[in-house]
Coordinates of N, CA and C in Angstrom, one line a residue:
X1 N -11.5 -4.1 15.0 CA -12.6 -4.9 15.1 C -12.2 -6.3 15.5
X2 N -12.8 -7.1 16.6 CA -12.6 -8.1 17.0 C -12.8 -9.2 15.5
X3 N -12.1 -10.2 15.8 CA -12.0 -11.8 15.0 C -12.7 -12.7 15.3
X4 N -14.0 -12.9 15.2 CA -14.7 -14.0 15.7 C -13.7 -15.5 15.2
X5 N -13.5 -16.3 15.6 CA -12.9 -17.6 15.8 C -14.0 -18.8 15.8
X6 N -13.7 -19.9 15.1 CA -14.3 -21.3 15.4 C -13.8 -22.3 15.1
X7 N -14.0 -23.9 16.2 CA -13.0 -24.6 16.2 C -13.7 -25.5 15.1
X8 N -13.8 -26.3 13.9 CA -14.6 -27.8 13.2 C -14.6 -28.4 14.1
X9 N -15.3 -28.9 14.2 CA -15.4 -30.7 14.4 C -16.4 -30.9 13.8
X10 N -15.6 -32.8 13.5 CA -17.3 -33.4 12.6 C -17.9 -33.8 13.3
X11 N -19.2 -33.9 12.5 CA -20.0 -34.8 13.0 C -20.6 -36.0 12.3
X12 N -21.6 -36.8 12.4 CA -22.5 -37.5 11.5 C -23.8 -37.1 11.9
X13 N -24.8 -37.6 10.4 CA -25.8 -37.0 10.9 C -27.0 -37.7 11.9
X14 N -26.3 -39.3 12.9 CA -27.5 -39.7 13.8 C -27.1 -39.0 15.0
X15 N -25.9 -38.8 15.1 CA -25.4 -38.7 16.7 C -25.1 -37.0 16.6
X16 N -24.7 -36.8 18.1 CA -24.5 -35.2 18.4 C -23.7 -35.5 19.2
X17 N -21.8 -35.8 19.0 CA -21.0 -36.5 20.2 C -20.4 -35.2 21.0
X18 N -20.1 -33.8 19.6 CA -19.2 -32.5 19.6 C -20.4 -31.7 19.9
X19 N -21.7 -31.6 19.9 CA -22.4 -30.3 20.2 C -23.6 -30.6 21.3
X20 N -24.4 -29.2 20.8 CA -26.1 -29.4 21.1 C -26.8 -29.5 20.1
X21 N -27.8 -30.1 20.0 CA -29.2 -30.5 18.9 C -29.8 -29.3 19.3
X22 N -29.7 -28.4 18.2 CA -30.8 -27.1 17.7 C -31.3 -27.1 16.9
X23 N -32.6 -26.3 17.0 CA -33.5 -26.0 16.1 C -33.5 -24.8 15.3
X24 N -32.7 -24.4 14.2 CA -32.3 -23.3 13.5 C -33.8 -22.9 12.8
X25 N -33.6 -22.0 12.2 CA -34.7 -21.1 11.1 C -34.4 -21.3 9.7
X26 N -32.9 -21.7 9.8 CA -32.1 -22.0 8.5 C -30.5 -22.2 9.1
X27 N -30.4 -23.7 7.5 CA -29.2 -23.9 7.7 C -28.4 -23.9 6.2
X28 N -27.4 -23.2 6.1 CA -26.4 -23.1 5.3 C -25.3 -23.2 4.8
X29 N -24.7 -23.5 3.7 CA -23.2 -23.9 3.4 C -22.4 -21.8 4.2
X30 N -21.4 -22.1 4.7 CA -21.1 -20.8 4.6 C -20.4 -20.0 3.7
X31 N -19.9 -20.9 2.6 CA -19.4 -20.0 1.6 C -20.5 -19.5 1.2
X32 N -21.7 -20.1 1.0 CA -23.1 -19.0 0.5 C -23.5 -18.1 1.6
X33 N -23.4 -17.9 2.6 CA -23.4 -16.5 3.6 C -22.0 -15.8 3.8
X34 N -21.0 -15.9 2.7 CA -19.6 -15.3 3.1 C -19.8 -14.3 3.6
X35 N -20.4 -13.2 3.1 CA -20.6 -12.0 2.8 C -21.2 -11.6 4.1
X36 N -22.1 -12.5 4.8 CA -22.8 -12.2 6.0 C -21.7 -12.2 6.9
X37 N -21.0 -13.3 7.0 CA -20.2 -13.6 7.4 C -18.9 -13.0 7.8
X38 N -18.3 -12.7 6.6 CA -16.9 -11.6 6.4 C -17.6 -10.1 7.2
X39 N -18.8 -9.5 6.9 CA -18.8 -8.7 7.5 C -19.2 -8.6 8.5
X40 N -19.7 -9.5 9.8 CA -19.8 -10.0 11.2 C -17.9 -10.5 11.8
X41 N -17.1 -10.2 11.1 CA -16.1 -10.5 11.1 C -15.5 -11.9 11.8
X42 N -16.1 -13.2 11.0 CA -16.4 -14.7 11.4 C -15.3 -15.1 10.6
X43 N -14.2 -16.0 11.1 CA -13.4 -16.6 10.3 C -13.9 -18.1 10.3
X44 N -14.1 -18.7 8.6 CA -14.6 -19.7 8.8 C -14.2 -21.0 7.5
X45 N -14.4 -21.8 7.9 CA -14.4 -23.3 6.5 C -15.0 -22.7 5.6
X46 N -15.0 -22.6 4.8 CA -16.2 -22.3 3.1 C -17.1 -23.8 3.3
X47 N -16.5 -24.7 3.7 CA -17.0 -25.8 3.6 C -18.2 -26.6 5.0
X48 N -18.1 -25.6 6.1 CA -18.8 -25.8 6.6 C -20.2 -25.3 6.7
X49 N -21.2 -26.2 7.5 CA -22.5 -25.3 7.4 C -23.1 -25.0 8.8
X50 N -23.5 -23.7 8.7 CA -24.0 -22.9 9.6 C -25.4 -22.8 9.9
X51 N -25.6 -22.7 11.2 CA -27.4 -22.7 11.6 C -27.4 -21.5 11.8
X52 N -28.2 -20.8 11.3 CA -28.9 -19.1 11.8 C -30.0 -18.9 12.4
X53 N -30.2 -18.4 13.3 CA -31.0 -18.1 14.6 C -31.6 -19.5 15.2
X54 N -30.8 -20.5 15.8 CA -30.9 -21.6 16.6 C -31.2 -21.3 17.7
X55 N -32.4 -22.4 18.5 CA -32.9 -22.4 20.2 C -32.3 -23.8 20.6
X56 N -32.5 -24.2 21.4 CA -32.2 -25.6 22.1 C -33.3 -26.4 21.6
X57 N -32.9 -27.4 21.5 CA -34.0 -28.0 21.4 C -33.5 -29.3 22.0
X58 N -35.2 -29.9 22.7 CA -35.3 -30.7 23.8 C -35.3 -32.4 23.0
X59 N -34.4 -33.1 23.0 CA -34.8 -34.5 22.1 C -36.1 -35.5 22.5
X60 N -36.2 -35.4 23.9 CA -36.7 -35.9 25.0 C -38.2 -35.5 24.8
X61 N -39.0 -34.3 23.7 CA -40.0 -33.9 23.6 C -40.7 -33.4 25.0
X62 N -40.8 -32.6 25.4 CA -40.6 -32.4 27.1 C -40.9 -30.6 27.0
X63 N -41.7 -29.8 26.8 CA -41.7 -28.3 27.3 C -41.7 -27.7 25.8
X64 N -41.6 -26.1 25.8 CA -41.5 -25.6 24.1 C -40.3 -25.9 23.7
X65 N -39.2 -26.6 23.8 CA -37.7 -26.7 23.4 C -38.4 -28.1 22.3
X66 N -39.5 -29.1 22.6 CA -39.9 -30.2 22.3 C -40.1 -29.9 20.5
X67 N -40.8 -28.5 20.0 CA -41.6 -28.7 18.9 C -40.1 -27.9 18.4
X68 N -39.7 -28.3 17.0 CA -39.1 -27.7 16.1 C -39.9 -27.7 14.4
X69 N -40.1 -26.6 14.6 CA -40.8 -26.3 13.1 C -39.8 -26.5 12.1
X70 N -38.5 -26.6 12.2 CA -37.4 -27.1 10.8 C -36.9 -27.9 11.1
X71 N -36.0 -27.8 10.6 CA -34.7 -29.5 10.6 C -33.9 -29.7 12.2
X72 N -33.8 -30.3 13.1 CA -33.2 -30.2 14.1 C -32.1 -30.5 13.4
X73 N -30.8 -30.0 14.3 CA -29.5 -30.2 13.7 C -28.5 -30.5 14.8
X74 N -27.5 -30.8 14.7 CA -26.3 -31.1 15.7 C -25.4 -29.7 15.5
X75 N -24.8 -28.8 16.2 CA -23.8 -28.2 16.2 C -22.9 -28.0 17.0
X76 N -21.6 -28.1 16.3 CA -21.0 -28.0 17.4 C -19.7 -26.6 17.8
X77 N -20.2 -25.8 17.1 CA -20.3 -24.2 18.1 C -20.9 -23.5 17.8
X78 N -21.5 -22.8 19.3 CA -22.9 -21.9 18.8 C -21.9 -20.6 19.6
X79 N -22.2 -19.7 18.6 CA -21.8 -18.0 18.9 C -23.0 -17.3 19.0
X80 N -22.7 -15.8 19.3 CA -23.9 -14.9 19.4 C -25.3 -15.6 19.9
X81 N -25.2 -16.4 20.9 CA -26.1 -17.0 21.6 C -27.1 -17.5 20.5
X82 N -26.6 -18.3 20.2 CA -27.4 -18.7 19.4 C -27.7 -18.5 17.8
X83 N -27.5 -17.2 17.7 CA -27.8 -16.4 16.5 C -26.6 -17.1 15.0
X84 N -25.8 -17.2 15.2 CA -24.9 -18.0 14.3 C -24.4 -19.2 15.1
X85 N -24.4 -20.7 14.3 CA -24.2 -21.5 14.9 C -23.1 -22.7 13.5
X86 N -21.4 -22.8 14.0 CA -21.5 -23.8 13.1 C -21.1 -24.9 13.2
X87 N -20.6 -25.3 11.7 CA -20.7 -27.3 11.9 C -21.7 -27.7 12.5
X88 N -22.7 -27.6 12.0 CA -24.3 -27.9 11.9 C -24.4 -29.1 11.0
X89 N -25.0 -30.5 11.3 CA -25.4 -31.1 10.6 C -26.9 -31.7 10.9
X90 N -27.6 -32.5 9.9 CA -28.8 -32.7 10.7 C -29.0 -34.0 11.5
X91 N -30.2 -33.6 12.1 CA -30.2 -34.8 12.9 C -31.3 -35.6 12.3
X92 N -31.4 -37.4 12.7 CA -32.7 -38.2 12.1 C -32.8 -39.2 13.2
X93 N -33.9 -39.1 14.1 CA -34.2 -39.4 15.4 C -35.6 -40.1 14.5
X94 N -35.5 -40.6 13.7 CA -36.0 -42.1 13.3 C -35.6 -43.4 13.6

């Protein structure tokens, strides 16, 4: 079975310097999805947090990318298109 791989990088939570701003369904520490995790065979930080099932999202408010029903977030690597996404932090476009 293949080794999924991922590189950290930080972030903060006003800026997005390392990713794209997504709109996840949920975002999580990944030591609390290990298990999802280990068995998708993802090698990963315990200490990072992960977006699960992320779209793009538009900052610019501009088309359906514009509305996010959750937390928009910064990440800066998205796997499985989207579907797992980490080093996710949030964003505050206040």
């Amino acid at each position: 079975m293949e080794r999924h791989t991922h590189v950290r990088r930080d972030t903060t939570s006003n800026q997005c310097n390392t990713g794209a701003v997504k709109c996840c369904n949920s975002v999580a520490n990944a030591s609390d999805i290990a298990s999802v995790l280990n068995m998708l065979s993802y090698s990963y930080d315990p200490a990072d947090s992960v977006g699960i099932d992320c779209t793009p999202f538009n900052i610019y408010g501009v088309g359906e990318a514009a509305s996010c029903q959750q937390q928009p977030v910064c990440c800066s690597n998205d796997t499985e298109k989207g579907f797992i996404n980490f080093g996710c932090s949030p964003m505050n476009f206040n």
